[in-house]
Coordinates of C-alpha atoms in Angstrom, one line a residue:
M1 CA 115.0 74.7 148.4
K2 CA 116.3 75.2 144.9
E3 CA 118.3 78.4 144.5
I4 CA 116.7 80.9 142.1
K5 CA 119.3 81.9 139.5
N6 CA 119.8 85.5 138.5
I7 CA 118.1 85.5 135.1
V8 CA 119.4 88.1 132.6
R9 CA 116.8 89.1 130.1
S10 CA 117.7 88.7 126.4
R11 CA 117.5 91.6 124.0
A12 CA 114.5 89.8 122.3
Q13 CA 112.7 89.7 125.7
E14 CA 113.5 93.4 126.4
S15 CA 112.3 94.3 122.9
S16 CA 109.0 92.3 123.3
S17 CA 108.4 94.1 126.6
A18 CA 109.1 97.5 125.0
V19 CA 106.6 96.7 122.2
E20 CA 104.0 95.8 124.8
K21 CA 104.8 98.9 126.8
L22 CA 104.4 101.1 123.7
Y23 CA 101.1 99.5 122.9
I24 CA 99.7 100.0 126.4
T25 CA 101.1 103.5 126.8
M26 CA 99.6 104.7 123.5
R27 CA 96.2 103.4 124.4
H28 CA 96.4 105.0 127.8
L29 CA 97.5 108.4 126.4
F30 CA 94.6 108.2 123.8
N31 CA 92.1 107.6 126.6
R32 CA 93.6 110.5 128.6
G33 CA 93.1 112.8 125.6
F34 CA 96.4 114.7 125.4
Y35 CA 100.0 114.5 126.4
K36 CA 103.4 116.3 126.0
P37 CA 105.8 114.0 124.1
M38 CA 108.9 115.5 125.6
G39 CA 107.4 116.0 129.0
V40 CA 106.7 113.6 131.9
S41 CA 103.6 112.2 130.2
G42 CA 105.6 111.2 127.1
E43 CA 108.5 109.7 129.1
T44 CA 107.3 106.1 129.0
L45 CA 106.8 106.2 125.3
R46 CA 110.3 107.7 124.7
E47 CA 112.0 105.2 127.0
A48 CA 110.2 102.2 125.3
L49 CA 111.2 103.4 121.8
L50 CA 114.8 104.0 122.9
S51 CA 114.8 100.5 124.6
L52 CA 113.4 98.9 121.4
R53 CA 115.7 100.8 119.0
P54 CA 113.7 99.8 115.9
E55 CA 115.8 99.1 112.7
I56 CA 113.9 101.8 110.7
Y57 CA 114.9 104.5 113.2
G58 CA 118.6 103.5 112.8
S59 CA 120.8 105.5 115.2
I60 CA 117.9 106.7 117.4
A61 CA 119.9 105.7 120.6
E62 CA 123.1 107.4 119.5
E63 CA 124.2 111.1 119.7
K64 CA 124.2 111.7 115.9
V65 CA 121.0 112.5 114.2
E66 CA 119.4 109.6 112.1
L67 CA 119.0 110.8 108.5
D68 CA 117.4 107.8 106.7
G69 CA 114.9 107.3 109.5
L70 CA 114.1 111.0 109.4
L71 CA 113.4 110.9 105.7
Y72 CA 111.2 107.8 106.1
V73 CA 109.1 109.5 108.8
I74 CA 108.9 112.9 107.1
E75 CA 107.5 111.3 103.9
R76 CA 104.7 109.9 106.0
L77 CA 103.8 113.0 107.9
P78 CA 102.2 116.2 106.5
I79 CA 104.5 119.0 105.1
G80 CA 104.9 121.6 107.8
I81 CA 104.3 119.4 110.8
E82 CA 107.9 120.1 112.1
E83 CA 106.9 123.7 112.6
C84 CA 103.8 122.9 114.8
R85 CA 103.8 122.9 118.5
F86 CA 100.2 121.6 118.7
I87 CA 99.3 118.4 116.8
N88 CA 95.6 117.5 117.1
L89 CA 94.5 114.0 116.0
T90 CA 90.9 114.2 114.9
S91 CA 88.2 112.0 113.3
D92 CA 86.6 113.2 110.0
E93 CA 85.0 116.3 111.5
G94 CA 84.1 118.3 108.4
Y95 CA 87.3 120.1 107.6
S96 CA 87.0 119.0 103.9
K97 CA 84.0 121.4 103.7
S98 CA 86.1 124.4 105.0
H99 CA 88.6 126.8 103.4
F100 CA 91.4 124.6 104.9
K101 CA 93.4 122.8 102.2
A102 CA 94.0 119.1 102.8
I103 CA 97.7 118.2 103.1
I104 CA 98.3 114.6 102.1
P105 CA 101.7 113.1 103.0
P106 CA 103.5 111.6 99.9
K107 CA 103.8 108.1 101.4
R108 CA 100.7 107.8 103.6
R109 CA 97.2 108.6 102.6
R110 CA 95.6 110.7 105.3
N111 CA 94.1 114.2 105.3
C112 CA 95.9 116.8 107.4
Y113 CA 95.0 120.5 107.9
R114 CA 97.3 123.3 108.9
I115 CA 94.9 125.3 111.2
D116 CA 97.4 128.1 112.0
D117 CA 101.1 128.7 112.4
E118 CA 101.3 126.5 115.5
Q119 CA 98.7 123.8 114.9
M120 CA 98.3 120.8 112.6
N121 CA 95.2 118.6 112.5
V122 CA 95.6 115.0 111.3
E123 CA 92.5 113.0 110.4
I124 CA 92.4 109.4 111.7
T125 CA 90.0 107.4 109.7
R126 CA 91.9 104.1 109.5
G127 CA 91.7 102.9 113.0
R128 CA 94.1 102.5 115.9
S129 CA 97.1 101.4 113.8
D130 CA 97.1 104.8 112.2
I131 CA 97.4 106.3 115.7
Y132 CA 100.3 104.0 116.7
D133 CA 102.0 104.8 113.4
I134 CA 101.8 108.6 113.9
L135 CA 102.7 108.6 117.6
T136 CA 105.8 106.5 117.1
H137 CA 106.9 108.7 114.2
L138 CA 106.3 111.9 116.2
T139 CA 108.1 110.4 119.2
F140 CA 111.1 109.6 116.9
I141 CA 111.3 113.1 115.4
F142 CA 111.0 114.8 118.8
I143 CA 113.8 112.7 120.2
E144 CA 115.9 113.7 117.2
S145 CA 115.0 117.3 117.7
H146 CA 116.4 117.2 121.2
K147 CA 119.6 115.7 119.9
I148 CA 119.8 118.8 117.6
K149 CA 119.1 121.0 120.6
D150 CA 121.8 119.3 122.7
R151 CA 124.4 120.1 119.9
I152 CA 123.5 123.7 119.4
L153 CA 122.5 125.1 122.8
I154 CA 125.6 126.4 124.6
D155 CA 124.0 127.5 127.9
E156 CA 120.6 127.8 129.7
S157 CA 120.3 131.5 128.7
G158 CA 119.7 130.4 125.1
E159 CA 123.1 131.1 123.6
V160 CA 123.6 129.0 120.5
T161 CA 126.6 127.8 118.3
R162 CA 127.8 129.7 115.2
D163 CA 126.7 126.7 113.1
W164 CA 123.1 127.1 114.2
Q165 CA 123.2 130.9 113.6
K166 CA 124.3 130.3 110.0
L167 CA 121.6 127.6 109.4
A168 CA 118.9 130.0 110.8
Q169 CA 120.2 132.8 108.6
A170 CA 119.9 130.6 105.5
V171 CA 116.5 129.3 106.3
L172 CA 114.9 132.6 107.4
Q173 CA 115.9 134.4 104.2
N174 CA 113.1 132.3 102.5
K175 CA 114.7 132.1 99.0
K176 CA 116.2 129.3 96.9
L177 CA 119.9 129.0 97.8
T178 CA 122.6 129.2 95.3
L179 CA 124.9 126.2 95.0
I180 CA 127.6 128.0 97.1
E181 CA 125.1 129.1 99.8
K182 CA 123.6 125.6 99.9
E183 CA 127.0 123.9 100.3
K184 CA 128.1 126.4 103.0
T185 CA 124.9 125.8 104.9
I186 CA 125.2 122.0 104.5
S187 CA 128.7 122.3 106.1
H188 CA 127.2 124.0 109.1
T189 CA 124.2 121.6 109.3
A190 CA 126.5 118.5 109.1
N191 CA 128.3 119.8 112.3
I192 CA 124.9 120.2 114.0
L193 CA 123.8 116.7 113.0
G194 CA 127.1 114.9 113.8
R195 CA 127.2 113.7 110.2
T196 CA 129.7 114.1 107.4
F197 CA 129.2 116.7 104.6
S198 CA 128.8 113.9 102.1
E199 CA 126.1 112.0 104.2
V200 CA 124.0 115.2 104.3
L201 CA 124.6 116.0 100.6
D202 CA 123.5 112.4 99.7
I203 CA 120.1 112.7 101.3
Y204 CA 119.5 116.4 100.9
D205 CA 117.5 116.3 97.6
A206 CA 115.3 113.4 98.8
F207 CA 113.7 115.9 101.3
G208 CA 113.1 118.5 98.7
T209 CA 109.9 119.4 96.9
A210 CA 109.4 121.4 93.7
E211 CA 108.2 124.4 95.8
K212 CA 110.9 123.9 98.6
P213 CA 114.1 122.3 97.2
D214 CA 115.9 123.2 100.4
R215 CA 113.3 121.6 102.7
F216 CA 115.9 119.5 104.4
L217 CA 117.3 122.7 106.1
H218 CA 113.8 123.9 107.0
V219 CA 113.0 120.5 108.7
I220 CA 116.3 120.6 110.8
Y221 CA 115.8 124.3 111.7
W222 CA 112.3 123.9 112.9
L223 CA 112.9 120.7 114.8
G224 CA 115.9 122.4 116.6
K225 CA 114.0 125.7 117.2
L226 CA 111.0 124.1 118.9
A227 CA 113.3 121.8 121.0
I228 CA 115.2 124.9 122.2
E229 CA 111.8 126.7 123.1
E230 CA 110.8 123.6 125.0
V231 CA 113.8 123.9 127.2
I232 CA 114.4 127.7 127.5
E233 CA 110.7 128.9 127.5
N234 CA 109.0 125.7 128.6
N235 CA 106.8 125.8 125.5
K236 CA 106.2 122.0 125.3
R237 CA 104.9 120.5 122.1
T238 CA 101.5 118.9 122.8
I239 CA 99.5 116.1 121.1
T240 CA 95.8 116.0 121.6
F241 CA 93.1 113.6 120.6
S242 CA 89.7 115.2 119.7
P243 CA 86.7 114.2 121.8
I244 CA 84.9 113.0 118.6
L245 CA 87.8 110.8 117.7
R246 CA 87.9 109.2 121.1
E247 CA 84.1 108.7 121.0
R248 CA 84.1 107.1 117.5
L249 CA 87.2 105.0 117.4
G250 CA 86.6 101.3 117.5
H251 CA 82.9 101.6 116.3
H252 CA 83.7 100.8 112.6
I253 CA 82.0 104.0 111.5
H254 CA 84.1 104.4 108.3
G255 CA 84.2 100.7 107.7
E256 CA 80.4 100.4 107.8
I257 CA 79.9 103.2 105.4
W258 CA 82.5 101.7 103.1
A259 CA 81.0 98.2 103.1
N260 CA 77.4 99.5 102.7
N261 CA 78.5 101.5 99.6
I262 CA 79.9 98.4 98.0
K263 CA 76.7 96.4 98.8
E264 CA 74.5 99.1 97.4
V265 CA 76.5 99.0 94.1
L266 CA 76.1 95.2 94.0
K267 CA 72.4 95.5 94.6
N268 CA 72.0 98.3 91.9
N269 CA 73.8 96.1 89.4
S270 CA 71.9 92.9 90.3
L271 CA 75.1 91.2 91.7
L272 CA 74.1 90.6 95.3
D273 CA 73.0 86.9 94.7
R274 CA 76.1 85.9 92.7
P275 CA 79.1 84.0 94.0
I276 CA 81.6 86.6 95.4
H277 CA 85.4 86.5 95.6
I278 CA 87.1 89.3 97.6
I279 CA 90.7 90.2 96.8
S280 CA 92.7 92.6 98.9
A281 CA 95.4 93.9 96.5
N282 CA 96.4 97.2 94.7
M283 CA 94.2 98.9 92.2
H284 CA 96.0 97.7 89.1
S285 CA 97.2 94.1 89.3
V286 CA 93.8 92.3 88.9
M287 CA 92.6 94.7 86.1
N288 CA 95.9 94.5 84.3
S289 CA 96.2 90.7 84.7
I290 CA 92.8 90.2 83.0
F291 CA 92.9 92.9 80.3
A292 CA 96.3 94.5 79.7
T293 CA 97.9 91.9 77.4
H294 CA 94.9 92.0 75.1
V295 CA 94.7 95.8 75.0
L296 CA 98.4 96.4 74.6
K297 CA 99.5 93.3 72.5
A298 CA 99.7 95.4 69.3
K299 CA 101.9 98.1 71.0
Y300 CA 104.2 95.5 72.6
K301 CA 104.5 92.8 69.9
D302 CA 106.7 89.8 70.8
Q303 CA 107.1 91.0 74.5
N304 CA 106.0 88.8 77.4
D305 CA 103.3 89.7 79.8
F306 CA 105.7 90.7 82.6
F307 CA 107.4 93.2 80.3
I308 CA 103.9 94.8 79.7
Y309 CA 103.2 94.9 83.5
E310 CA 106.5 96.7 84.1
E311 CA 105.7 99.2 81.4
L312 CA 102.4 99.9 83.1
S313 CA 104.1 100.3 86.4
K314 CA 106.4 103.0 85.3
S315 CA 105.8 106.6 86.3
G316 CA 104.5 108.6 83.3
A317 CA 102.7 105.6 81.8
N318 CA 99.3 107.3 82.3
D319 CA 98.2 107.0 78.6
I320 CA 98.5 103.2 78.5
R321 CA 97.1 102.8 82.0
D322 CA 94.0 104.8 81.0
K323 CA 93.6 102.7 77.9
V324 CA 93.5 99.5 80.0
T325 CA 91.2 101.1 82.6
S326 CA 88.8 102.3 79.8
F327 CA 88.7 98.8 78.2
A328 CA 88.1 97.2 81.7
E329 CA 85.2 99.5 82.4
Q330 CA 83.6 98.6 79.1
H331 CA 83.9 94.9 80.0
G332 CA 82.5 94.5 83.5
M333 CA 84.6 96.6 85.8
I334 CA 83.0 99.2 88.1
S335 CA 85.3 101.6 89.9
L336 CA 84.4 102.9 93.4
P337 CA 86.8 105.6 94.5
D338 CA 86.5 105.9 98.3
N339 CA 84.3 108.5 99.9
S340 CA 83.9 106.9 103.3
G341 CA 87.2 108.1 104.8
T342 CA 88.8 104.6 104.9
N343 CA 91.1 105.6 102.0
I344 CA 90.3 102.1 100.5
D345 CA 89.3 102.3 96.8
V346 CA 87.4 99.4 95.3
Q347 CA 86.8 97.7 91.9
I348 CA 84.0 95.3 91.2
F349 CA 84.4 92.9 88.2
D350 CA 81.2 91.3 86.8
T351 CA 82.7 88.3 85.0
A352 CA 79.5 87.8 83.0
K353 CA 80.5 90.9 81.0
I354 CA 84.1 89.7 80.3
D355 CA 84.7 88.5 76.8
W356 CA 87.2 85.8 77.8
K357 CA 88.7 85.7 74.2
K358 CA 89.7 89.3 74.8
S359 CA 91.4 88.5 78.1
A360 CA 94.5 86.8 79.4
F361 CA 92.4 83.8 80.5
P362 CA 90.7 82.5 77.4
S363 CA 90.3 78.9 78.8
T364 CA 88.3 80.1 81.9
K365 CA 85.8 77.5 83.1
I366 CA 83.0 79.4 84.7
A367 CA 80.0 77.6 86.2
K368 CA 76.4 78.7 85.4
S369 CA 76.4 81.4 88.0
Q370 CA 79.1 83.9 86.9
P371 CA 81.3 85.1 89.9
V372 CA 81.8 88.7 91.0
I373 CA 85.2 89.8 92.1
I374 CA 85.5 92.6 94.6
V375 CA 89.1 94.1 94.7
M376 CA 89.8 96.3 97.7
D377 CA 92.9 98.4 98.1
Y378 CA 95.3 97.7 101.0
A379 CA 93.9 98.2 104.5
F380 CA 96.2 99.6 107.2
G381 CA 96.8 97.4 110.3
E382 CA 93.7 97.0 112.5
Q383 CA 91.6 98.6 109.8
A384 CA 91.7 95.2 108.0
Y385 CA 89.5 93.8 110.7
E386 CA 87.0 96.7 110.6
T387 CA 86.6 96.6 106.8
I388 CA 86.4 92.8 106.2
D389 CA 84.2 92.4 109.3
E390 CA 81.7 94.9 107.9
L391 CA 81.9 93.6 104.3
L392 CA 81.1 90.0 105.4
K393 CA 78.0 91.0 107.3
P394 CA 74.6 90.5 105.6
F395 CA 73.2 93.4 103.6
Q396 CA 70.1 95.0 105.2
E397 CA 68.2 95.4 101.9
T398 CA 65.0 96.5 103.7
K399 CA 63.9 96.9 107.3
H400 CA 62.8 93.3 107.3
K401 CA 65.0 91.7 104.7
K402 CA 68.7 90.7 105.1
V403 CA 70.7 89.4 102.2
F404 CA 73.6 87.0 103.1
L405 CA 76.5 87.4 100.7
N406 CA 77.6 84.2 98.9
V407 CA 81.3 84.7 99.6
E408 CA 83.3 81.8 98.1
S409 CA 86.8 83.1 98.8
V410 CA 88.9 85.9 100.3
S411 CA 92.4 86.4 98.9
I412 CA 95.0 88.7 100.5
M413 CA 98.0 89.8 98.4
G414 CA 100.4 92.3 100.0
K415 CA 103.8 93.6 100.8
A416 CA 105.7 92.3 103.9
G417 CA 109.1 92.2 105.5
I418 CA 110.9 88.9 105.0
L419 CA 113.2 87.2 107.5
Q420 CA 115.1 85.0 105.0
G421 CA 115.7 86.0 101.5
G422 CA 115.5 89.4 100.0
K423 CA 113.4 92.1 98.3
G424 CA 110.9 90.7 95.8
D425 CA 110.9 87.2 97.2
I426 CA 107.5 85.5 97.9
M427 CA 106.0 84.3 101.2
I428 CA 103.1 81.9 101.6
P429 CA 101.8 82.0 105.2
S430 CA 100.4 78.9 107.0
A431 CA 99.4 81.0 110.1
H432 CA 99.3 84.5 111.4
I433 CA 100.7 85.3 114.9
N434 CA 99.7 88.5 116.6
E435 CA 102.9 90.1 118.0
G436 CA 102.6 91.1 121.7
T437 CA 99.6 89.0 122.5
G438 CA 100.7 85.6 120.9
D439 CA 97.1 85.2 119.5
N440 CA 97.5 82.9 116.5
Y441 CA 95.4 82.1 113.5
P442 CA 96.3 78.9 111.6
F443 CA 94.4 78.3 108.3
E444 CA 94.3 76.2 105.2
N445 CA 95.9 78.3 102.5
E446 CA 94.6 77.6 99.0
L447 CA 97.9 78.9 97.7
T448 CA 101.0 76.8 98.2
A449 CA 104.8 77.4 97.6
A450 CA 104.8 74.6 94.9
M451 CA 102.3 76.7 92.9
L452 CA 104.6 79.6 92.7
D453 CA 108.0 77.8 92.4
G454 CA 109.9 77.6 89.1
N455 CA 109.4 81.3 88.1
G456 CA 112.8 82.5 89.0
I457 CA 111.6 84.0 92.3
P458 CA 112.5 82.3 95.7
V459 CA 109.3 81.2 97.6
F460 CA 109.1 80.6 101.3
A461 CA 106.3 79.0 103.3
G462 CA 105.5 79.1 107.1
P463 CA 104.0 81.2 109.8
M464 CA 104.0 85.0 109.6
V465 CA 103.8 87.6 112.4
T466 CA 101.3 90.5 112.3
V467 CA 103.1 93.4 113.9
L468 CA 101.9 96.5 115.7
G469 CA 103.7 98.7 113.2
T470 CA 106.5 98.1 110.7
S471 CA 108.4 101.0 112.2
L472 CA 108.6 99.2 115.6
Q473 CA 110.6 96.2 114.6
N474 CA 114.1 95.4 115.7
K475 CA 116.6 92.6 114.8
D476 CA 116.6 90.9 118.2
L477 CA 112.8 90.4 118.3
L478 CA 112.6 89.3 114.7
K479 CA 115.6 87.0 115.0
F480 CA 113.8 85.3 118.0
F481 CA 110.6 84.8 115.9
H482 CA 112.7 83.4 113.0
D483 CA 115.1 81.2 114.9
S484 CA 112.8 79.8 117.6
T485 CA 110.1 77.2 117.2
W486 CA 107.8 79.9 116.0
G487 CA 109.7 79.5 112.7
V488 CA 108.3 82.9 111.4
I489 CA 109.3 83.7 107.7
G490 CA 108.1 87.3 107.6
L491 CA 106.1 90.1 109.1
E492 CA 103.2 92.3 108.0
M493 CA 100.5 94.4 109.6
E494 CA 97.1 93.0 108.6
G495 CA 97.0 89.2 108.3
A496 CA 95.8 88.3 111.8
Y497 CA 93.1 91.0 111.6
Y498 CA 91.8 89.7 108.2
Q499 CA 91.8 86.1 109.5
K500 CA 90.1 87.1 112.8
A501 CA 87.2 88.7 110.8
I502 CA 87.0 85.8 108.3
Q503 CA 86.9 83.2 111.1
S504 CA 84.3 85.0 113.1
A505 CA 82.0 85.5 110.0
S506 CA 82.4 81.9 108.8
K507 CA 82.7 79.8 111.9
I508 CA 80.8 81.7 114.6
R509 CA 78.4 84.3 113.1
K510 CA 77.6 82.1 110.1
S511 CA 77.1 85.1 107.9
I512 CA 79.2 83.5 105.1
N513 CA 79.9 80.0 104.0
P514 CA 81.8 78.1 106.8
D515 CA 84.0 76.5 104.2
V516 CA 85.1 79.8 102.6
K517 CA 88.4 79.5 100.9
V518 CA 91.3 81.8 101.9
R519 CA 94.4 82.7 100.1
Y520 CA 97.3 84.6 101.5
A521 CA 100.6 85.5 99.7
Y522 CA 103.0 88.4 100.2
Y523 CA 106.1 89.7 98.3
A524 CA 109.0 91.1 100.2
S525 CA 109.4 94.9 100.4
D526 CA 112.4 94.7 102.7
N527 CA 114.5 92.4 105.0
P528 CA 114.7 94.1 108.4
L529 CA 117.3 91.6 109.5
E530 CA 119.7 93.0 106.9
T531 CA 121.3 96.4 107.4
G532 CA 120.7 98.4 104.2
S533 CA 117.6 96.4 103.3
T534 CA 115.1 97.9 105.7
L535 CA 112.1 100.0 104.5
A536 CA 114.1 103.2 105.2
S537 CA 116.6 102.1 102.4
G538 CA 114.1 102.9 99.7
G539 CA 111.4 101.3 97.6
L540 CA 111.3 98.2 95.4
G541 CA 111.3 99.9 92.0
T542 CA 110.3 97.3 89.4
T543 CA 111.5 94.4 91.6
G544 CA 108.0 94.1 93.0
V545 CA 106.3 93.9 89.6
K546 CA 106.9 90.2 88.8
P547 CA 105.9 88.8 92.3
T548 CA 102.8 91.0 92.4
Y549 CA 101.5 89.8 89.1
L550 CA 102.6 86.2 89.7
I551 CA 100.6 86.1 92.9
T552 CA 97.6 87.8 91.3
I553 CA 97.5 85.4 88.3
K554 CA 97.6 82.4 90.6
I555 CA 94.7 83.8 92.6
L556 CA 92.7 84.5 89.4
E557 CA 93.5 81.0 88.0
Q558 CA 91.9 79.4 91.0
I559 CA 88.8 81.7 90.8
F560 CA 88.5 80.9 87.1
N561 CA 89.0 77.2 87.7
L562 CA 92.1 76.9 85.6
N563 CA 94.1 74.5 87.9

């Protein structure tokens, strides 16, 4: 009998197992209805996250507190959540009609409501991926809060270090600190965090707001304070899932309302029977690609199109953006700001109303039936399946009459992590692989690397992996996907979900043309395999402008029959 060797698992295998464990545990806790993140019920989640050690959470497994990761998370959670012991994840349950003021995190669109001193409600209207995102972020900040507690708590009676007393004193006086007071407090805080004075000083202002310039100190104080209370007074922080959320999740409630709103507008504008092209992108690139150069050519004489797009992308360029939007609305664009709870705004372009001589595509070759372009803002993770699945269903015009949409193409343009190359590079996928399950979706991409080559931007082609959450990735797992026969070039959160919905609608349910054309292209927002190039290292700035518009223009050229 052959001797069984003692097989040592690689870090990639451990990481893959940790991702699977996180996924299963989060679904279990959701079904359970509540849990205590730093108690027994949250132990599996904490262990899996510490085993995975995602790149974005930096030094999560070390004694020192992780600052870049903390900033990344805090920007995606509502202001004040660090002060709350009770965090309640809810569906859209009518809080917008109350006196409660919605708190919207700066980097993640979701409505949150501070119910009282101890409770924060967070509305989940974007599906399970939103829950995974929040739970991993909360687990991370609670782990960090216990690191702070370990460094300040001297004994079990609750005696604390002098550094902590000085921080508490500065925070509780509730006034803007002078430069001297600020630097003294930073010195004490650096000791608490296990960081240098300059490391804290470098990131300090990034946490601040106009109302709370010293917010960094408040965040550290409240994280430490609640962690001490968990140990000394056994006041455990608790995360709950409202009964309505548990009942509604997975039923496409918000996606159905969203899709029906779009179809109603198509019907009211006599556009239901026309050829339809769906584009998932941002709310400016299609509009600007068609109209901006004509509208702004007098203002930016002798400048190329990409210069104009960069000017439009700058903060404070509201006047010129409004000018382009106003012109677009007079020439066939209908704006549909979201009111369904999906947080996905929409624009509809009736190409019959576009004067092509006053556009960037004067040579457009349109057939007799003028196409309609539906541009939808980015979906979030699993929400991509919910929204596209609902949008591709026939429209129930009357009780006895269904109208099948004439969808000719679906194009997805988005940001993604790249595994070779750097920020701003372009990726053209040939298949999407679902991380964890290994489900895979090969497809015929109408866009090719050759179409985008020669523009001064590196272009990569190959399979891409659809991940559970960008905040859960680590180098070992990504290196495996890249170096093994999977040959993955990048990672994103929605591709497999979009393709799953498109395939079921076109190949099985026959609600759209079985030969619907698909286009996928992404530009790199980060390279998680390179330290200092992860999402926590900051945004793209203007680096993303050229690839965004290059991809958008190639999509439009195909729709307008220009190649």
